[in-house]
PDB file of C-alpha atoms in Angstrom:
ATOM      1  CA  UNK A 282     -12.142 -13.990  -5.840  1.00  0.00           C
ATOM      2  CA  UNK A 283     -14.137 -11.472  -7.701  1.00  0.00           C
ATOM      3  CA  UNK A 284     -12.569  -8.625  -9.586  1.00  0.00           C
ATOM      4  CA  UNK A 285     -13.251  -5.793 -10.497  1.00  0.00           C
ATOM      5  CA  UNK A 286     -13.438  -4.931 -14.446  1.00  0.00           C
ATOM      6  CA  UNK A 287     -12.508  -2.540 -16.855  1.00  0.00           C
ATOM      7  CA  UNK A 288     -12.298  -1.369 -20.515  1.00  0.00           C
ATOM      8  CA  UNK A 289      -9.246   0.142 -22.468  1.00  0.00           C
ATOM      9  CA  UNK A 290      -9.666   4.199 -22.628  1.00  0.00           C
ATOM     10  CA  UNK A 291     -11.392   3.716 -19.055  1.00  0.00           C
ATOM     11  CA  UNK A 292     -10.054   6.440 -16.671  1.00  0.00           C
ATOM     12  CA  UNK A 293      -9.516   4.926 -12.944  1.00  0.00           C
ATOM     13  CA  UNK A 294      -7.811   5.787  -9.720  1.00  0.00           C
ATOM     14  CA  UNK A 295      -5.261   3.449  -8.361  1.00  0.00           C
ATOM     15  CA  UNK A 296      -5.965   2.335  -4.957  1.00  0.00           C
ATOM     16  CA  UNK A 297      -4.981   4.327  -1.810  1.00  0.00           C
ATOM     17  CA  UNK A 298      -2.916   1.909  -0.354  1.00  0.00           C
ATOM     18  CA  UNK A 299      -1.142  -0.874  -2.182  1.00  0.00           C
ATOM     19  CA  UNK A 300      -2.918  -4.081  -3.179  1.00  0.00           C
ATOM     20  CA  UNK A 301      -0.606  -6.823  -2.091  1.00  0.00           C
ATOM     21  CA  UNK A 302      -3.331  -9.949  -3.101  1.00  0.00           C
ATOM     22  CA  UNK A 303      -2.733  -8.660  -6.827  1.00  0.00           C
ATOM     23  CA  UNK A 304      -2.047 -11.821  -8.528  1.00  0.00           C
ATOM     24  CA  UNK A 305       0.177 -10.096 -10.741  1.00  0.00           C
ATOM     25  CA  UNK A 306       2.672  -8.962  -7.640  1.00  0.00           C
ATOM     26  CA  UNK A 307       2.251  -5.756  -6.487  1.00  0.00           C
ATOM     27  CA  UNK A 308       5.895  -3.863  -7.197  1.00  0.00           C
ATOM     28  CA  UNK A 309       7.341  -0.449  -5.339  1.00  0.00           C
ATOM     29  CA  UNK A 310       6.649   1.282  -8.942  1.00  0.00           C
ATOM     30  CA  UNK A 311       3.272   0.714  -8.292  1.00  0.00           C
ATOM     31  CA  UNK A 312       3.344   2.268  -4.650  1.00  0.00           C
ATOM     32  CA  UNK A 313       4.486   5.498  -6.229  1.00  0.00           C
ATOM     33  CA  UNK A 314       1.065   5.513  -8.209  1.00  0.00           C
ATOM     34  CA  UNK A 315      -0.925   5.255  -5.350  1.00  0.00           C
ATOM     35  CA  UNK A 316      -4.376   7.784  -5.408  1.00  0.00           C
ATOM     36  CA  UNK A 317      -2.956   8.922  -8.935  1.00  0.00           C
ATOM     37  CA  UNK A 318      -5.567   8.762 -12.050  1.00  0.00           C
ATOM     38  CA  UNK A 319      -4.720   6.649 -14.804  1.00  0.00           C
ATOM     39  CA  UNK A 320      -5.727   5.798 -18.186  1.00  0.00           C
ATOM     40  CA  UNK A 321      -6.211   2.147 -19.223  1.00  0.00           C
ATOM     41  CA  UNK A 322      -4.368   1.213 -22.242  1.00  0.00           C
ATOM     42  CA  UNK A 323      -4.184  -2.385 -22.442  1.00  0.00           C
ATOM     43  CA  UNK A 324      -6.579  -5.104 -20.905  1.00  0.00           C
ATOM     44  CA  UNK A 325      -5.487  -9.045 -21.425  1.00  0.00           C
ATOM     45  CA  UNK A 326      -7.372 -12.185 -19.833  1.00  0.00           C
ATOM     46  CA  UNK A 327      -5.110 -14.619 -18.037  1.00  0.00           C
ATOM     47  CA  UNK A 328      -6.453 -17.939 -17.948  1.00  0.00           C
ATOM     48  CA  UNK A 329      -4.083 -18.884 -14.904  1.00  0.00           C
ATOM     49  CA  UNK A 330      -5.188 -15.886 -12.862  1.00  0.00           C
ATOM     50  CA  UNK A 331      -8.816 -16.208 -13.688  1.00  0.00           C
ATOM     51  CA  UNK A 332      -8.924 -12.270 -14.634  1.00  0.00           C
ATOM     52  CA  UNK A 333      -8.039  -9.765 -16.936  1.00  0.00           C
ATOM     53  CA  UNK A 334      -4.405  -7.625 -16.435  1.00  0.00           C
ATOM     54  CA  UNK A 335      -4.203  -4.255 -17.354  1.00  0.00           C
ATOM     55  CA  UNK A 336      -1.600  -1.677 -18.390  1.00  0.00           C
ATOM     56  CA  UNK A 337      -1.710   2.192 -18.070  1.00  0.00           C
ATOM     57  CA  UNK A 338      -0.310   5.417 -19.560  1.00  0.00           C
ATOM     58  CA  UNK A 339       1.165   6.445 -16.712  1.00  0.00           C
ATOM     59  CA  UNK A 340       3.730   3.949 -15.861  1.00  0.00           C
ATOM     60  CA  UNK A 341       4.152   3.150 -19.756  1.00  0.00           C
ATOM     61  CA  UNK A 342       2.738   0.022 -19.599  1.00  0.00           C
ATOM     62  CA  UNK A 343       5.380  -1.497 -17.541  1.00  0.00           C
ATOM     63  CA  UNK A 344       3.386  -3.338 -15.064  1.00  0.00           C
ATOM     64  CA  UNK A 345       0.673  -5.439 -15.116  1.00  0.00           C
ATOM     65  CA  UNK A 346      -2.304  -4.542 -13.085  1.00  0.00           C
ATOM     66  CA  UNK A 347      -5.538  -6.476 -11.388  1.00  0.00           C
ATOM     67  CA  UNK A 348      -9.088  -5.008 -11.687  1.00  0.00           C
ATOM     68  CA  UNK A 349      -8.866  -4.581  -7.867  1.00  0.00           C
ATOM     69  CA  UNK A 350      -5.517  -2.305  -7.944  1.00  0.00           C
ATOM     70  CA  UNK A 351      -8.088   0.216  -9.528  1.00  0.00           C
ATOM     71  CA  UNK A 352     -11.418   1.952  -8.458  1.00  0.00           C
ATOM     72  CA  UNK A 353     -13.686   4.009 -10.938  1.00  0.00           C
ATOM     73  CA  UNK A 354     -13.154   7.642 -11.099  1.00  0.00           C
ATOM     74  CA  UNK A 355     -16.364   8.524 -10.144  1.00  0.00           C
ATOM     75  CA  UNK A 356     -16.051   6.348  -7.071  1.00  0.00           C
ATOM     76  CA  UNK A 357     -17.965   8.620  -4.299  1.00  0.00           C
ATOM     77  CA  UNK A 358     -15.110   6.718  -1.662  1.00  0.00           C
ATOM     78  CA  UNK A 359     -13.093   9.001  -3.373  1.00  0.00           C
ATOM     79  CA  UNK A 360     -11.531  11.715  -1.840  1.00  0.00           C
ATOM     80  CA  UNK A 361      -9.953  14.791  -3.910  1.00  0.00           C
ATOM     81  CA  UNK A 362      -9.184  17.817  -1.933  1.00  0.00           C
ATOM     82  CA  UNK A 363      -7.806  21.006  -3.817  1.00  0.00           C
ATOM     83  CA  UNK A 364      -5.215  23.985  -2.123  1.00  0.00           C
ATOM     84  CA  UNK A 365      -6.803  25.950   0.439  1.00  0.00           C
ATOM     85  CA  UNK A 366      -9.822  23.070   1.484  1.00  0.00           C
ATOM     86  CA  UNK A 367     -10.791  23.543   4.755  1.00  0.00           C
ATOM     87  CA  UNK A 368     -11.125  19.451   5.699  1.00  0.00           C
ATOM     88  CA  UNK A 369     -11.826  18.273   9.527  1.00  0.00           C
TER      89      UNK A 369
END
């Protein structure tokens, strides 16, 4: 399975909706950062999983994260919507 990658000090949106294949089991404290922006502050290869884990700022580094659980900020799938948009 390819993964996506990052670098520490990257800035990244988790996911919309959770990402239950993450090898590092996806956890309810990770739910609650769903479509939030987060910083990267930690990136570690695991051998067993074949990928890199991350930690972020936001959740104080308490859970381990995929590449996948993650899309660039600038992703153009992304959808940010401010008080008083009109959206259809």
């Amino acid at each position: 399975m390819e993964f996506r990658e990052f670098d520490v000090g990257d800035v990244v949106t988790v996911v919309i909706n959770p990402y239950e294949k993450c090898p590092f089991t996806w956890v309810s404290e990770m739910t609650a950062m769903c479509g939030h922006t987060a910083t990267i502050i930690e990136k570690e290869f695991y051998s067993n999983e074949d990928t890199y884990g991350y930690r972020i700022q936001e959740d104080d580094g308490n859970c381990i994260w995929c590449g996948n659980c993650f899309l660039p900020l600038d992703n153009p799938d992304r959808h940010l919507f401010s008080i008083g948009d009109r959206v259809c």
